[in-house]
């Protein structure tokens, strides 16, 4: 499966993509606030292998992100905790190389995944989670139309032992169909 527009191409992550992602082990600042610790190439390999395993179990769709403007692979994102009974999923595990941050890459990825989830998978709710200290990520989610639902206090233990508060945001299929899709499309023009 490939999702693409004028700015990005999303390919389902596979083991061969390791060669493109290993260079980001020490470049991605967002690892500091992540629930996943990626400090070595082995960590990245494990990160990819777990994502692939979850894909085969049909609980996730992990993607590698190719920036069509720079002609480079620049990161990864995924649809996860896919729950077909409740028609819900989460969108996250998103990280990009520094040069891709602040470009149309993130909005393009989110647009493509949201459109796929709502239109093809018939998901009714997409949830986003972030560390409350990660203002950049929270602002990015709000900029695509995600609404804040609340904060889960002292919710998740990070690899360094810190107990983070997790902000929860969401987009509903009704939001998407009733104007949010068009608004996000317009931002990509």
Short mmCIF file of C-alpha atoms in Angstrom, two decimals:
data_model
loop_
_atom_site.label_atom_id
_atom_site.label_comp_id
_atom_site.label_asym_id
_atom_site.label_seq_id
_atom_site.Cartn_x
_atom_site.Cartn_y
_atom_site.Cartn_z
CA UNK A 1 0.00 0.00 0.00
CA UNK A 2 1.24 3.46 -0.93
CA UNK A 3 -0.42 6.75 0.01
CA UNK A 4 0.83 9.85 -1.76
CA UNK A 5 0.20 13.42 -2.83
CA UNK A 6 2.39 16.15 -4.36
CA UNK A 7 4.56 16.43 -1.24
CA UNK A 8 5.01 12.96 0.26
CA UNK A 9 4.83 9.26 -0.44
CA UNK A 10 4.00 6.92 2.43
CA UNK A 11 5.06 3.30 2.03
CA UNK A 12 4.28 0.54 4.51
CA UNK A 13 7.42 0.11 6.57
CA UNK A 14 9.51 -3.00 5.90
CA UNK A 15 12.93 -4.30 6.97
CA UNK A 16 14.63 -2.94 3.84
CA UNK A 17 13.82 0.60 5.01
CA UNK A 18 16.31 0.30 7.88
CA UNK A 19 19.08 1.61 5.64
CA UNK A 20 17.15 4.87 5.18
CA UNK A 21 16.12 5.36 8.80
CA UNK A 22 19.29 4.38 10.68
CA UNK A 23 20.84 7.81 10.04
CA UNK A 24 18.12 9.41 12.19
CA UNK A 25 19.06 7.60 15.40
CA UNK A 26 20.99 10.62 16.72
CA UNK A 27 19.27 13.35 14.70
CA UNK A 28 15.71 13.25 15.94
CA UNK A 29 15.19 15.51 18.93
CA UNK A 30 11.71 14.14 19.60
CA UNK A 31 13.16 10.88 20.98
CA UNK A 32 13.64 12.80 24.24
CA UNK A 33 9.89 13.03 24.88
CA UNK A 34 8.99 9.70 23.29
CA UNK A 35 7.79 6.53 24.97
CA UNK A 36 10.29 4.73 22.72
CA UNK A 37 14.02 5.13 23.25
CA UNK A 38 16.06 4.98 20.04
CA UNK A 39 19.73 5.57 20.81
CA UNK A 40 21.48 3.00 18.62
CA UNK A 41 21.09 1.40 15.21
CA UNK A 42 19.99 -1.79 17.02
CA UNK A 43 17.20 0.23 18.71
CA UNK A 44 16.08 1.46 15.28
CA UNK A 45 16.15 -2.07 13.90
CA UNK A 46 14.03 -3.27 16.86
CA UNK A 47 11.67 -0.30 16.41
CA UNK A 48 11.13 -1.28 12.75
CA UNK A 49 10.77 -5.00 13.49
CA UNK A 50 8.15 -4.43 16.19
CA UNK A 51 6.21 -2.14 13.83
CA UNK A 52 6.32 -4.81 11.10
CA UNK A 53 5.17 -7.50 13.54
CA UNK A 54 2.24 -5.29 14.63
CA UNK A 55 1.38 -4.68 10.98
CA UNK A 56 1.12 -8.43 10.38
CA UNK A 57 -1.10 -8.68 13.48
CA UNK A 58 -3.31 -5.98 11.88
CA UNK A 59 -3.06 -3.64 14.87
CA UNK A 60 -0.88 -1.04 13.11
CA UNK A 61 -0.04 0.38 9.72
CA UNK A 62 3.48 1.84 10.00
CA UNK A 63 4.79 4.05 7.22
CA UNK A 64 8.15 5.35 6.09
CA UNK A 65 7.88 8.95 4.84
CA UNK A 66 9.47 10.02 1.56
CA UNK A 67 9.66 13.77 0.95
CA UNK A 68 9.02 14.31 -2.77
CA UNK A 69 10.44 17.83 -2.68
CA UNK A 70 13.87 16.85 -1.31
CA UNK A 71 13.72 13.33 -2.76
CA UNK A 72 14.71 11.81 0.60
CA UNK A 73 13.24 9.53 3.24
CA UNK A 74 12.65 11.82 6.21
CA UNK A 75 10.91 9.86 8.95
CA UNK A 76 8.10 7.60 10.00
CA UNK A 77 4.51 7.70 11.23
CA UNK A 78 1.78 5.17 11.84
CA UNK A 79 -1.83 4.34 12.43
CA UNK A 80 -1.88 2.16 15.54
CA UNK A 81 -4.16 0.53 18.11
CA UNK A 82 -6.56 -0.12 15.23
CA UNK A 83 -9.78 -1.39 16.78
CA UNK A 84 -12.16 -2.69 14.12
CA UNK A 85 -14.95 -3.44 16.61
CA UNK A 86 -15.11 0.12 17.93
CA UNK A 87 -13.89 1.64 14.64
CA UNK A 88 -11.16 3.64 16.34
CA UNK A 89 -7.43 4.09 15.91
CA UNK A 90 -4.57 6.29 17.04
CA UNK A 91 -2.21 8.23 14.81
CA UNK A 92 1.30 8.77 16.08
CA UNK A 93 4.80 7.37 16.47
CA UNK A 94 5.53 10.33 14.21
CA UNK A 95 9.01 11.72 13.84
CA UNK A 96 10.80 13.59 11.10
CA UNK A 97 14.32 14.68 10.24
CA UNK A 98 15.02 18.27 11.21
CA UNK A 99 14.92 19.48 7.58
CA UNK A 100 11.38 18.09 7.16
CA UNK A 101 10.00 19.82 10.25
CA UNK A 102 8.01 22.97 9.53
CA UNK A 103 7.40 21.93 5.90
CA UNK A 104 4.26 20.46 4.35
CA UNK A 105 5.46 16.94 5.19
CA UNK A 106 3.56 16.52 8.47
CA UNK A 107 0.26 17.99 7.26
CA UNK A 108 0.53 15.90 4.07
CA UNK A 109 1.13 12.71 6.02
CA UNK A 110 -1.71 13.40 8.41
CA UNK A 111 -4.06 14.26 5.54
CA UNK A 112 -3.29 11.03 3.69
CA UNK A 113 -3.60 8.81 6.75
CA UNK A 114 -6.76 10.48 8.03
CA UNK A 115 -8.38 10.25 4.61
CA UNK A 116 -7.43 6.58 4.31
CA UNK A 117 -8.62 5.74 7.84
CA UNK A 118 -11.96 7.53 7.56
CA UNK A 119 -12.78 6.66 3.94
CA UNK A 120 -11.26 3.19 3.47
CA UNK A 121 -11.19 1.70 6.97
CA UNK A 122 -14.42 3.41 8.11
CA UNK A 123 -12.75 4.50 11.34
CA UNK A 124 -15.03 6.81 13.32
CA UNK A 125 -12.43 8.35 15.68
CA UNK A 126 -8.71 8.99 15.44
CA UNK A 127 -6.88 9.75 18.67
CA UNK A 128 -3.58 11.56 19.12
CA UNK A 129 -1.44 11.45 22.29
CA UNK A 130 1.56 13.51 23.32
CA UNK A 131 3.64 14.46 26.30
CA UNK A 132 2.17 17.72 27.65
CA UNK A 133 5.70 19.20 27.49
CA UNK A 134 5.84 18.64 23.72
CA UNK A 135 4.31 21.94 22.62
CA UNK A 136 5.56 21.56 19.05
CA UNK A 137 3.70 18.27 18.62
CA UNK A 138 0.56 19.55 20.33
CA UNK A 139 0.50 22.65 18.11
CA UNK A 140 0.97 20.47 15.02
CA UNK A 141 -2.02 18.30 16.02
CA UNK A 142 -4.17 21.34 16.71
CA UNK A 143 -3.15 22.84 13.35
CA UNK A 144 -4.71 19.90 11.51
CA UNK A 145 -7.96 20.26 13.43
CA UNK A 146 -7.51 17.82 16.34
CA UNK A 147 -9.50 18.84 19.40
CA UNK A 148 -8.17 18.57 22.93
CA UNK A 149 -10.15 16.08 25.03
CA UNK A 150 -8.11 16.28 28.21
CA UNK A 151 -4.96 15.33 30.05
CA UNK A 152 -4.20 11.96 31.58
CA UNK A 153 -2.11 12.88 34.61
CA UNK A 154 0.97 10.88 35.57
CA UNK A 155 -0.01 8.54 32.75
CA UNK A 156 3.07 7.00 31.12
CA UNK A 157 6.55 6.09 32.28
CA UNK A 158 9.21 7.19 29.79
CA UNK A 159 12.40 5.18 29.26
CA UNK A 160 14.31 7.59 31.54
CA UNK A 161 11.83 6.92 34.39
CA UNK A 162 9.97 10.24 34.11
CA UNK A 163 6.18 9.91 34.55
CA UNK A 164 4.63 12.08 31.88
CA UNK A 165 1.22 13.67 31.65
CA UNK A 166 -0.39 12.71 28.33
CA UNK A 167 -2.60 15.11 26.40
CA UNK A 168 -5.34 13.43 24.36
CA UNK A 169 -6.71 14.98 21.17
CA UNK A 170 -9.00 13.55 18.51
CA UNK A 171 -10.63 13.97 15.14
CA UNK A 172 -13.98 12.34 14.43
CA UNK A 173 -15.15 11.08 11.05
CA UNK A 174 -18.00 13.62 11.23
CA UNK A 175 -15.44 16.42 11.74
CA UNK A 176 -13.54 15.16 8.69
CA UNK A 177 -16.59 14.94 6.46
CA UNK A 178 -18.09 18.24 7.64
CA UNK A 179 -15.30 20.57 6.56
CA UNK A 180 -12.07 19.51 8.25
CA UNK A 181 -10.89 17.52 5.22
CA UNK A 182 -11.42 20.56 2.98
CA UNK A 183 -9.63 22.89 5.43
CA UNK A 184 -6.59 20.63 5.59
CA UNK A 185 -6.62 20.18 1.81
CA UNK A 186 -6.60 23.98 1.41
CA UNK A 187 -3.55 24.25 3.70
CA UNK A 188 -1.67 21.93 1.34
CA UNK A 189 -2.20 24.13 -1.73
#
